[in-house]
Amino acid sequence: YIMVAVMVAHGWAAGLITREFSTVIRSVVQTLALLSTWLIGDPLQDNHLDFLQRCVPSWLLYMIVIMAALIFQTGRVNLKVIRKACDLSVEVTATSPKPAYLTGHLTVCY
């Protein structure tokens, strides 16, 4: 029964993260949670899984995932700023005319 409660909480949290951000962010958060569990849990279990042999690569992997998440998020923010500056935020529907960036008549914005 404990596992059912954990899975329900996990699904609920994953849904909130996906609704607020994106599935990529959700995946990164899940990866960081798993790595955190290994980095904290294995040394607490008296080095049961030979953590000392893989301590440095594990911490480096953790840092790489964090940096990749920061780079991804920075890119998303910058893309929103660029789209707003160039007025490319128009959504295309079946009845609306195509915006300039889809017709090839795009002016350069600085």
mmCIF file of C-alpha atoms in Angstrom:
data_model
loop_
_atom_site.group_PDB
_atom_site.id
_atom_site.type_symbol
_atom_site.label_atom_id
_atom_site.label_comp_id
_atom_site.label_asym_id
_atom_site.label_seq_id
_atom_site.Cartn_x
_atom_site.Cartn_y
_atom_site.Cartn_z
ATOM 1 C CA TYR A 1 0.000 0.000 0.000
ATOM 2 C CA ILE A 2 2.902 2.344 0.583
ATOM 3 C CA MET A 3 4.083 1.884 -2.991
ATOM 4 C CA VAL A 4 0.613 2.793 -4.303
ATOM 5 C CA ALA A 5 0.694 6.042 -2.318
ATOM 6 C CA VAL A 6 4.200 6.792 -3.598
ATOM 7 C CA MET A 7 3.165 6.146 -7.217
ATOM 8 C CA VAL A 8 0.067 8.347 -6.855
ATOM 9 C CA ALA A 9 2.173 11.163 -5.378
ATOM 10 C CA HIS A 10 4.747 10.726 -8.141
ATOM 11 C CA GLY A 11 2.112 10.886 -10.875
ATOM 12 C CA TRP A 12 0.481 13.924 -9.308
ATOM 13 C CA ALA A 13 3.800 15.770 -8.993
ATOM 14 C CA ALA A 14 4.782 14.826 -12.550
ATOM 15 C CA GLY A 15 1.450 16.183 -13.817
ATOM 16 C CA LEU A 16 1.947 19.480 -11.985
ATOM 17 C CA ILE A 17 5.477 19.881 -13.339
ATOM 18 C CA THR A 18 4.383 19.026 -16.884
ATOM 19 C CA ARG A 19 1.444 21.434 -16.712
ATOM 20 C CA GLU A 20 3.619 24.263 -15.430
ATOM 21 C CA PHE A 21 6.778 23.681 -17.499
ATOM 22 C CA SER A 22 7.282 20.909 -20.067
ATOM 23 C CA THR A 23 7.896 17.203 -20.360
ATOM 24 C CA VAL A 24 11.614 17.878 -20.793
ATOM 25 C CA ILE A 25 11.776 19.665 -17.447
ATOM 26 C CA ARG A 26 9.798 16.818 -15.874
ATOM 27 C CA SER A 27 12.302 14.296 -17.216
ATOM 28 C CA VAL A 28 15.241 16.350 -15.956
ATOM 29 C CA VAL A 29 13.670 16.638 -12.501
ATOM 30 C CA GLN A 30 13.069 12.880 -12.402
ATOM 31 C CA THR A 31 16.672 12.222 -13.438
ATOM 32 C CA LEU A 32 17.988 14.584 -10.761
ATOM 33 C CA ALA A 33 15.777 12.912 -8.149
ATOM 34 C CA LEU A 34 17.096 9.477 -9.113
ATOM 35 C CA LEU A 35 20.713 10.659 -9.085
ATOM 36 C CA SER A 36 20.161 12.356 -5.728
ATOM 37 C CA THR A 37 18.781 9.114 -4.334
ATOM 38 C CA TRP A 38 21.902 7.257 -5.470
ATOM 39 C CA LEU A 39 24.296 9.946 -4.288
ATOM 40 C CA ILE A 40 22.738 10.143 -0.832
ATOM 41 C CA GLY A 41 21.355 6.655 -0.340
ATOM 42 C CA ASP A 42 24.320 4.508 -1.335
ATOM 43 C CA PRO A 43 26.849 5.993 1.123
ATOM 44 C CA LEU A 44 24.221 5.702 3.867
ATOM 45 C CA GLN A 45 23.970 1.958 3.197
ATOM 46 C CA ASP A 46 27.602 1.342 4.194
ATOM 47 C CA ASN A 47 28.882 1.497 0.607
ATOM 48 C CA HIS A 48 26.700 -1.457 -0.373
ATOM 49 C CA LEU A 49 27.027 -0.801 -4.117
ATOM 50 C CA ASP A 50 30.728 0.257 -4.112
ATOM 51 C CA PHE A 51 29.894 3.940 -4.278
ATOM 52 C CA LEU A 52 33.454 4.975 -3.476
ATOM 53 C CA GLN A 53 34.640 3.613 -6.834
ATOM 54 C CA ARG A 54 32.124 5.690 -8.769
ATOM 55 C CA CYS A 55 31.836 8.719 -6.523
ATOM 56 C CA VAL A 56 33.563 11.247 -8.811
ATOM 57 C CA PRO A 57 31.829 10.132 -12.061
ATOM 58 C CA SER A 58 28.459 10.151 -10.273
ATOM 59 C CA TRP A 59 28.907 13.713 -9.008
ATOM 60 C CA LEU A 60 30.147 14.841 -12.437
ATOM 61 C CA LEU A 61 27.075 13.297 -14.071
ATOM 62 C CA TYR A 62 24.885 15.105 -11.549
ATOM 63 C CA MET A 63 26.541 18.434 -12.375
ATOM 64 C CA ILE A 64 26.272 17.806 -16.136
ATOM 65 C CA VAL A 65 22.521 17.161 -15.849
ATOM 66 C CA ILE A 66 22.063 20.342 -13.799
ATOM 67 C CA MET A 67 24.047 22.411 -16.317
ATOM 68 C CA ALA A 68 22.129 20.905 -19.241
ATOM 69 C CA ALA A 69 18.847 21.814 -17.540
ATOM 70 C CA LEU A 70 20.031 25.381 -16.983
ATOM 71 C CA ILE A 71 21.154 25.704 -20.611
ATOM 72 C CA PHE A 72 17.829 24.332 -21.853
ATOM 73 C CA GLN A 73 15.824 26.697 -19.646
ATOM 74 C CA THR A 74 17.966 29.687 -20.653
ATOM 75 C CA GLY A 75 17.393 28.823 -24.306
ATOM 76 C CA ARG A 76 13.633 28.662 -23.771
ATOM 77 C CA VAL A 77 13.616 32.071 -22.092
ATOM 78 C CA ASN A 78 15.797 33.612 -24.806
ATOM 79 C CA LEU A 79 13.587 32.156 -27.535
ATOM 80 C CA LYS A 80 10.518 33.758 -25.952
ATOM 81 C CA VAL A 81 12.311 37.134 -25.824
ATOM 82 C CA ILE A 82 13.410 36.853 -29.469
ATOM 83 C CA ARG A 83 9.920 35.858 -30.615
ATOM 84 C CA LYS A 84 8.406 38.788 -28.741
ATOM 85 C CA ALA A 85 10.978 41.242 -30.130
ATOM 86 C CA CYS A 86 10.391 40.075 -33.704
ATOM 87 C CA ASP A 87 6.620 39.773 -33.230
ATOM 88 C CA LEU A 88 6.684 36.065 -34.069
ATOM 89 C CA SER A 89 4.244 35.059 -31.360
ATOM 90 C CA VAL A 90 1.264 34.769 -33.715
ATOM 91 C CA GLU A 91 -0.336 31.339 -33.635
ATOM 92 C CA VAL A 92 -1.415 29.842 -36.945
ATOM 93 C CA THR A 93 -4.915 28.397 -37.252
ATOM 94 C CA ALA A 94 -6.675 26.923 -40.252
ATOM 95 C CA THR A 95 -8.648 30.123 -40.900
ATOM 96 C CA SER A 96 -6.011 32.752 -40.108
ATOM 97 C CA PRO A 97 -3.568 34.033 -42.727
ATOM 98 C CA LYS A 98 -0.021 32.787 -42.490
ATOM 99 C CA PRO A 99 2.373 35.013 -40.566
ATOM 100 C CA ALA A 100 5.363 36.536 -42.329
ATOM 101 C CA TYR A 101 7.847 34.009 -40.985
ATOM 102 C CA LEU A 102 5.924 31.180 -42.705
ATOM 103 C CA THR A 103 5.544 32.930 -46.067
ATOM 104 C CA GLY A 104 9.207 33.815 -46.476
ATOM 105 C CA HIS A 105 8.651 37.570 -46.212
ATOM 106 C CA LEU A 106 10.471 38.048 -42.947
ATOM 107 C CA THR A 107 12.082 41.298 -41.955
ATOM 108 C CA VAL A 108 15.182 41.239 -39.808
ATOM 109 C CA CYS A 109 14.779 42.572 -36.293
ATOM 110 C CA TYR A 110 17.562 43.766 -34.037
#
